[in-house]
Coordinates of C-alpha atoms and ligand atoms in Angstrom, one line a residue:
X1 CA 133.7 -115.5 40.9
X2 CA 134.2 -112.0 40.8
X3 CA 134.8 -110.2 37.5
X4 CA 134.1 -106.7 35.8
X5 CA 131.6 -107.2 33.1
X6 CA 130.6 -104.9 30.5
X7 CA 126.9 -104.6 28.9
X8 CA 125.4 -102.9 26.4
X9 CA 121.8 -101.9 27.3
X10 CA 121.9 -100.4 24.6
X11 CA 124.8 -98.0 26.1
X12 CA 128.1 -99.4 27.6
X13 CA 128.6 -99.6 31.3
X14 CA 131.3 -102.0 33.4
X15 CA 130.5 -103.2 36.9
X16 CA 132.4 -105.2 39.7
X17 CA 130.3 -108.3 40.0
X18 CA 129.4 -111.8 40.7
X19 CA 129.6 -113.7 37.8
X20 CA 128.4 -117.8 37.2
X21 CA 131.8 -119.5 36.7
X22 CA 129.5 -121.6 34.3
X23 CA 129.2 -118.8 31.8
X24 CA 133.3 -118.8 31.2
X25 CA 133.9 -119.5 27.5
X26 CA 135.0 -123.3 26.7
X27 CA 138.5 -124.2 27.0
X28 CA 140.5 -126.8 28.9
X29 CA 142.2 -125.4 31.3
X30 CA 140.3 -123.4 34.2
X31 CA 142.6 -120.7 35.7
X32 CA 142.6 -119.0 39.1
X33 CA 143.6 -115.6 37.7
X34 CA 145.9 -113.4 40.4
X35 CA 146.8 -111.2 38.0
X36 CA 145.9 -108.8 34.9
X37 CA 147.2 -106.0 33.1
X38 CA 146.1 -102.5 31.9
X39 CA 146.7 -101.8 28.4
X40 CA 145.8 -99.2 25.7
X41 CA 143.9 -101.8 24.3
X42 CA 141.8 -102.8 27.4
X43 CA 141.8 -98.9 28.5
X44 CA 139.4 -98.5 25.0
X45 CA 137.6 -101.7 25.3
X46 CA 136.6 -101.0 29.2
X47 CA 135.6 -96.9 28.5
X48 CA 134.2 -97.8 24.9
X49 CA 136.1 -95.3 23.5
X50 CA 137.5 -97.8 21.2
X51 CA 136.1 -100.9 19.2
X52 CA 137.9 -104.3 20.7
X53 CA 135.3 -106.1 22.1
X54 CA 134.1 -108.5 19.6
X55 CA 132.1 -111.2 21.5
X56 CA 129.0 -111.0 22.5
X57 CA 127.9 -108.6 25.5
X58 CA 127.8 -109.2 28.6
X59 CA 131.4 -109.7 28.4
X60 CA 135.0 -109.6 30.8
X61 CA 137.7 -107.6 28.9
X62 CA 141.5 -107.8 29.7
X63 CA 143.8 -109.1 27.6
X64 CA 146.5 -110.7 29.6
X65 CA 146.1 -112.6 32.6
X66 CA 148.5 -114.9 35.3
X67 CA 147.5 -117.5 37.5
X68 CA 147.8 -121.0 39.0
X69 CA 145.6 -123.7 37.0
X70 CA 142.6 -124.7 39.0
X71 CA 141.6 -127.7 36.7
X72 CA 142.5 -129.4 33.1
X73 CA 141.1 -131.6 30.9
X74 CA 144.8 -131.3 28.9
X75 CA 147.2 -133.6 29.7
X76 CA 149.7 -130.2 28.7
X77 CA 148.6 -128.6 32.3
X78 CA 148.2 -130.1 35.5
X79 CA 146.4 -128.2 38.9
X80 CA 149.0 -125.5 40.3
X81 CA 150.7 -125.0 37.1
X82 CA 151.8 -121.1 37.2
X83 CA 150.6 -120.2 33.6
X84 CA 150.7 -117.1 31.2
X85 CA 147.9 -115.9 29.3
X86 CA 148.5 -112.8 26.3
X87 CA 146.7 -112.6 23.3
X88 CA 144.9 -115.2 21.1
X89 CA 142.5 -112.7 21.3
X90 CA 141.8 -113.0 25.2
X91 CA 139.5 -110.2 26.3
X92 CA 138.6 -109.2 22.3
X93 CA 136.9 -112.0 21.2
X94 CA 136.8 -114.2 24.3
X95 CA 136.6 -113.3 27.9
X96 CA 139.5 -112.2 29.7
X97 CA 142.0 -111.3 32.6
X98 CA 139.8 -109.0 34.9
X99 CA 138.2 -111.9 37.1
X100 CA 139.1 -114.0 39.7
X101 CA 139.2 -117.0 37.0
X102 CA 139.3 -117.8 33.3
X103 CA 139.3 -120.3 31.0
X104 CA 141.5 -121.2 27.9
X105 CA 142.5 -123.5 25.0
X106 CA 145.3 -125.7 26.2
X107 CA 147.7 -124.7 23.5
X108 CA 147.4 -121.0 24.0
X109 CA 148.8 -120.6 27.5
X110 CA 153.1 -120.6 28.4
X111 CA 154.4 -121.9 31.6
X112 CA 155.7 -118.9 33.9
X113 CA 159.4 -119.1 34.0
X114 CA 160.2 -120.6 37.1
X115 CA 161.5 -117.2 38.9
X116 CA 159.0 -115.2 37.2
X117 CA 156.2 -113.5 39.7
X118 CA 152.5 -113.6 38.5
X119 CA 152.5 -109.7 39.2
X120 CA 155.8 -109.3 37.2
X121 CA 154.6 -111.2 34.5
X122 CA 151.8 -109.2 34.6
X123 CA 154.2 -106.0 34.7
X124 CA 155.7 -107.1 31.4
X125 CA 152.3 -108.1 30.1
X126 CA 151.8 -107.6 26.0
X127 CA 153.5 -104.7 25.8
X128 CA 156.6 -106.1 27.3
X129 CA 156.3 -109.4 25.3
X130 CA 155.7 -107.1 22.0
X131 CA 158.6 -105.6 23.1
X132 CA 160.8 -108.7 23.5
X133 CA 159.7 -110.5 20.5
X134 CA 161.0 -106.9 18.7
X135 CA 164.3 -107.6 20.4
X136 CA 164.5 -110.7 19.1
X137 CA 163.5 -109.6 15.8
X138 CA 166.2 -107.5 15.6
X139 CA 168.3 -110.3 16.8
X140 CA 167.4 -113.0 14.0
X141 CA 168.3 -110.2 11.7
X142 CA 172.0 -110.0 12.9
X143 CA 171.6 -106.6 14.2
X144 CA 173.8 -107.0 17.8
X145 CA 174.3 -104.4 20.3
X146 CA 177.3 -103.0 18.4
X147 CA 175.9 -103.0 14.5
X148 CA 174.8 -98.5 15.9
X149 CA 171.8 -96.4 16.8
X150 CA 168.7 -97.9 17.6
X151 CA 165.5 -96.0 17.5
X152 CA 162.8 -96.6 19.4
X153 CA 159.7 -94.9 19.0
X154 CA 156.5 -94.1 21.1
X155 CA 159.3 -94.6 23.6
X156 CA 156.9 -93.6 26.7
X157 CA 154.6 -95.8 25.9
X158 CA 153.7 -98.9 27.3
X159 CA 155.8 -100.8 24.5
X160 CA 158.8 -98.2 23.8
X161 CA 159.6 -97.6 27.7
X162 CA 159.9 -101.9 27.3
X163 CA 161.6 -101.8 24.4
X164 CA 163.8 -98.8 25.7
X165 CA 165.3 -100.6 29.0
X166 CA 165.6 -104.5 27.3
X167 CA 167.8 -103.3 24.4
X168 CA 169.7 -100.8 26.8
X169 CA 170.6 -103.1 29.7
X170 CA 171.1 -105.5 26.7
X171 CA 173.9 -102.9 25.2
X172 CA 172.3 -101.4 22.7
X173 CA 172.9 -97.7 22.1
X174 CA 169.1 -96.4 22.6
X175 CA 167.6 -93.3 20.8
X176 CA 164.0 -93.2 22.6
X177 CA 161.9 -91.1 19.9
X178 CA 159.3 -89.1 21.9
X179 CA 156.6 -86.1 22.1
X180 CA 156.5 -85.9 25.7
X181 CA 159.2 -83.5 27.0
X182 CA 158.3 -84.6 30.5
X183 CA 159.0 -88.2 29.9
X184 CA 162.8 -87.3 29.0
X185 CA 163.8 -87.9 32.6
X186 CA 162.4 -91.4 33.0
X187 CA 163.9 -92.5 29.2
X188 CA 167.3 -91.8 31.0
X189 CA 166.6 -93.8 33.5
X190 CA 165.7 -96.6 31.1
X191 CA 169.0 -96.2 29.6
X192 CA 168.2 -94.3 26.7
X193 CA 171.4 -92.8 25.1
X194 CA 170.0 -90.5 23.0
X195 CA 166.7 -88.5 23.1
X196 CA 164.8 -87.5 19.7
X197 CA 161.8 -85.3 18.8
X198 CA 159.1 -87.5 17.6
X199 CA 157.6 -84.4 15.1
X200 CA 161.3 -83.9 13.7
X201 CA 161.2 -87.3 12.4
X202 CA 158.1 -87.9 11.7
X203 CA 158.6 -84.8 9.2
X204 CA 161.7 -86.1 7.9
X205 CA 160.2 -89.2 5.6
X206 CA 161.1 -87.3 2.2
X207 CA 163.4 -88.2 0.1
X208 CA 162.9 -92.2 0.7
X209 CA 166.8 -92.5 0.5
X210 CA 168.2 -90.6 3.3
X211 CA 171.8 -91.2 5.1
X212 CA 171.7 -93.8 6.9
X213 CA 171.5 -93.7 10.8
X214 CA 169.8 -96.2 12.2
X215 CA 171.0 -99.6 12.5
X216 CA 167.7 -100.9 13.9
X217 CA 164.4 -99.7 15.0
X218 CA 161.5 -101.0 17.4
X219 CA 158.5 -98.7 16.0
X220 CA 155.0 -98.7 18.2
X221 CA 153.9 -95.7 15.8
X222 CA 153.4 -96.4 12.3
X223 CA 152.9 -93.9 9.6
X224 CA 155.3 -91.4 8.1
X225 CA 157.8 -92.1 11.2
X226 CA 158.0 -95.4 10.2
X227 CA 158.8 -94.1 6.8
X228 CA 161.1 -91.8 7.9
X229 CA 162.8 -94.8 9.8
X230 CA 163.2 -97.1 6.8
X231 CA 164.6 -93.8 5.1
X232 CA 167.0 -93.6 7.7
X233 CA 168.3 -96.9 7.9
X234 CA 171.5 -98.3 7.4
X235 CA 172.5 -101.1 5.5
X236 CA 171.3 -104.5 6.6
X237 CA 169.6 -102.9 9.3
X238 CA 165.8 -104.1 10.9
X239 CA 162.9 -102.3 11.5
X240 CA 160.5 -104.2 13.6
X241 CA 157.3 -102.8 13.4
X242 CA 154.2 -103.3 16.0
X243 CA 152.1 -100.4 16.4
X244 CA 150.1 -98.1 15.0
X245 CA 150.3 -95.4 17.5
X246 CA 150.0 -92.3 15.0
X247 CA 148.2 -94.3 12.4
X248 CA 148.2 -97.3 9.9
X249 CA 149.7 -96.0 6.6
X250 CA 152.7 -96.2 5.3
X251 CA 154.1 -94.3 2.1
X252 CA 157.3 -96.1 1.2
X253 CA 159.8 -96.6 -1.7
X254 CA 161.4 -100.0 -2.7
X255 CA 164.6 -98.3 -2.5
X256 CA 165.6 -99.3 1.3
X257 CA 165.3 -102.9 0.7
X258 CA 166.7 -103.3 -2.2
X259 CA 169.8 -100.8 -2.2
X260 CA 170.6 -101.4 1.7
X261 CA 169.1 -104.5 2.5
X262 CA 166.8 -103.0 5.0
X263 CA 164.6 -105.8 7.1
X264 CA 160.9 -104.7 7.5
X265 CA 159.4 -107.3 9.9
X266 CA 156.4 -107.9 11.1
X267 CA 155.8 -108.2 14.7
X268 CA 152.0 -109.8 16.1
X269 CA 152.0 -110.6 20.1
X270 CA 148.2 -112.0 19.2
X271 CA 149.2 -115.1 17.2
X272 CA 153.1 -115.2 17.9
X273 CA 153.6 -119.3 18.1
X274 CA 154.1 -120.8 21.3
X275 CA 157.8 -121.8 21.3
X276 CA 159.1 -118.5 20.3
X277 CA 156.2 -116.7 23.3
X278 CA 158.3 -119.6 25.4
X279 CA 161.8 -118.6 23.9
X280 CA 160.5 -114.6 24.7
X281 CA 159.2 -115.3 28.7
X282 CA 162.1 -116.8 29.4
X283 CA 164.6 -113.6 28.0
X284 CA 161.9 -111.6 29.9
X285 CA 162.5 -113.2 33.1
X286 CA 166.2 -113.4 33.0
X287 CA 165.6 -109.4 32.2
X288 CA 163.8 -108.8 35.3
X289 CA 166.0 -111.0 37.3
X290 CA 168.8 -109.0 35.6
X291 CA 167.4 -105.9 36.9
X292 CA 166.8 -104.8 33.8
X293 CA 163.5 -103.6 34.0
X294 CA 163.6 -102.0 37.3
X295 CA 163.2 -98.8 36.0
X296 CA 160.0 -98.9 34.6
X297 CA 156.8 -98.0 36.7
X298 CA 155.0 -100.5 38.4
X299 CA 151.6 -99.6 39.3
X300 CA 149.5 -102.1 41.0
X301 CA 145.5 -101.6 41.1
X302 CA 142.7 -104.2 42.3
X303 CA 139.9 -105.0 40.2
X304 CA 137.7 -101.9 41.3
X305 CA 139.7 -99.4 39.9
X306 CA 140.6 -100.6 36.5
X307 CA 137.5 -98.1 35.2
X308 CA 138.6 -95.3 36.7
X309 CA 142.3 -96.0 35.2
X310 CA 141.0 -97.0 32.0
X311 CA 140.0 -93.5 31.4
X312 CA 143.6 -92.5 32.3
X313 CA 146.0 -94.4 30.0
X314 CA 143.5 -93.4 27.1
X315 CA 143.9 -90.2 28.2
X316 CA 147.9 -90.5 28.1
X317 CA 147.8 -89.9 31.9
X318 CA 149.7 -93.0 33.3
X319 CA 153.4 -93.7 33.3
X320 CA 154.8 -97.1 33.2
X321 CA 153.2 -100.3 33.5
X322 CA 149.9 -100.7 35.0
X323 CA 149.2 -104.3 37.1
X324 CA 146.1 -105.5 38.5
X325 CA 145.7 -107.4 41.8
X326 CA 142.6 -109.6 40.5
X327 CA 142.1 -111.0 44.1
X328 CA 141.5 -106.9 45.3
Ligands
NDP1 P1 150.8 -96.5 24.6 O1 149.6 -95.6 24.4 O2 151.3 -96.9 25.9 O3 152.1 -95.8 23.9 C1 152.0 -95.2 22.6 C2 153.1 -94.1 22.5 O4 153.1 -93.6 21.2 C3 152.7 -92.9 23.3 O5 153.1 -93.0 24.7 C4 153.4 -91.8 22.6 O6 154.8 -91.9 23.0 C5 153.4 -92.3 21.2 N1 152.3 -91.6 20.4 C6 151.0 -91.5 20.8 N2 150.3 -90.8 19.9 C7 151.2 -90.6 18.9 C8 151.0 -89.9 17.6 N3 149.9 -89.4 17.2 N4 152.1 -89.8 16.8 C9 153.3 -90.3 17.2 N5 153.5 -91.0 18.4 C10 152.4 -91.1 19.2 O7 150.6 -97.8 23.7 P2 151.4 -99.2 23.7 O8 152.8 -98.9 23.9 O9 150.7 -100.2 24.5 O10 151.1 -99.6 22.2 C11 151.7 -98.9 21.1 C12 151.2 -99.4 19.8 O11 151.6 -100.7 19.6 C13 149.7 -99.3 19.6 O12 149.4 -98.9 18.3 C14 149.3 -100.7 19.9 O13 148.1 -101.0 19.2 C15 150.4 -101.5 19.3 N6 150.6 -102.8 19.9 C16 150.9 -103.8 19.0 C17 151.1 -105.1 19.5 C18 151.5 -106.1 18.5 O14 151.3 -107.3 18.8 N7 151.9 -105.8 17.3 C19 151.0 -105.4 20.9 C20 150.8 -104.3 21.7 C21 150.6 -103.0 21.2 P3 155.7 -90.6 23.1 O15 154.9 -89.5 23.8 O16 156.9 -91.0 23.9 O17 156.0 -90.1 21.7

């Protein structure tokens, strides 16, 4: 099979090879991978820039993959199953989506949604899921398209531009929080209401009791913006945050959750439980039959250049979603 394999001799380098199907990682299902995904995450794995591979070297990053099942020991999965492959730590600790074929636990892969493309899925990829299970965060908190403002921060990025069009075509009233004045077009056009300087309110975390805006946030960023979010909030509002995208800290008071109510939750794609990844695929599919998604950038790459575009979305240089055509 092919695959892109990274070695350390002592220094790191990735090449498009041939690669023994035998040395997969156990796992009962064997998967004919059509398609991956370029995320942050595989962007610092594959360039080195960042520390997410920890298996042993030689090893095939990627995090998410979709494919037909080739082969299973599992009763769960039967040949030609269309299955769906994000997290569990897939292409950190175990080999991943950029090869023709993988193998996985039985109980970590979710059936496609019936209308669902592998290449769309692959569109969505973690970000999108992260994105969704956000949405429904907000959701199981009772915050409803009409409860007000919704920020949503990092909102170029991979998980805010997702984030940005589900809770739009959903009826939410957007705020996309960004730096990037040239991304203010393509918010729009991802149905953001309202557009908001990401420095403004990242300086605005002081006092920790502040009026309240938001009724809900999806944060990718972390840091004193999340702060300044959980100032900001509303009563009984929810802040779900996933990311870390300005840094890990967060300076707080008490005073948001217990004078307004204010949700923090949590949200981890990695180890999300399969019925609510199942519960999340199958919004996500209605959203992209919906249209709703159409807006977002759809780039689709074969296996040879996922290097050279590595480089680029740590570099900030890519827009939208990057998919890639495994079988290329
Ligand atoms: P991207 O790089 O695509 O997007 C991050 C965005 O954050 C950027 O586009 C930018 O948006 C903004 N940003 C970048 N640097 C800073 C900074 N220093 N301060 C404030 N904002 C900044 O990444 P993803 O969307 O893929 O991931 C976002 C975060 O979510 C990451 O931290 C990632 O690790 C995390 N993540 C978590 C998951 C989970 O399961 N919890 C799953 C997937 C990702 P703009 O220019 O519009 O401001």
């Amino acid at each position: 099979m092919r695959a892109l394999l990274l070695t350390r001799d002592p220094d790191l380098s990735v090449t498009l090879t041939e690669v023994d199907e035998a040395d997969l990682p156990d796992g009962e299902v064997l998967i004919d991978v059509s398609h991956s995904s370029l995320n942050y995450k595989d962007g610092l794995a594959v360039t080195g820039r960042g520390k997410i591979v920890r298996g042993d070297f030689p090893f095939v990053p990627g995090i998410d993959l979709a494919g037909t099942v080739a082969a299973s020991v599992s009763d769960r999965w039967a040949e030609g199953d269309a299955v769906i492959l994000t997290g569990w730590g897939t292409g950190e600790d175990r080999w991943g989506g950029f090869a023709e074929r993988a193998r996985a636990s039985a109980d970590h892969l979710v059936a496609s949604p019936g209308s669902l493309s592998a290449e769309d899925a692959m569109w969505i990829g973690t970000a999108g899921f992260t994105a969704m299970l956000s949405v429904l965060a907000l959701e199981a908190h009772g915050v409803g398209p009409d409860a007000g403002p919704i920020a949503v921060t990092g909102a170029s990025g991979g998980v805010g531009s997702m984030a940005t069009a589900l809770l739009a075509a959903a009826g939410y009233e957007v705020h996309a929080v960004t730096g990037t004045a040239s991304a203010h077009g393509y918010l729009r056009a991802l149905g953001a209401a309202e557009i908001v300087d990401r420095h403004a309110l990242a300086d605005a975390a002081e006092p920790p009791l502040q009026r309240g805006v938001w009724a809900g946030a999806v944060d990718s960023v972390g840091g004193t913006t999340l702060a300044a979010l959980l100032a900001q909030s509303r009563r009984h509002a929810c802040v779900a945050a996933c990311g870390l995208a300005s840094g890990p800290a967060l300076a707080t008071t008490v005073f948001p959750f217990i004078l307004r109510g204010v949700t923090l939750a949590g949200i981890d794609s990695n180890t999300a439980p399969v019925p609510l990844r199942e519960q999340a695929w199958a919004r996500l599919a209605d959203a992209v039959a919906a249209g709703a998604l159409s807006a977002v950038e759809k780039t689709v790459i074969p296996l040879a250049d996922v290097p050279a575009w590595s480089a680029r979305i740590v570099d900030g240089d890519t827009v939208g979603r990057v998919v890639v055509d495994t079988r290329t």
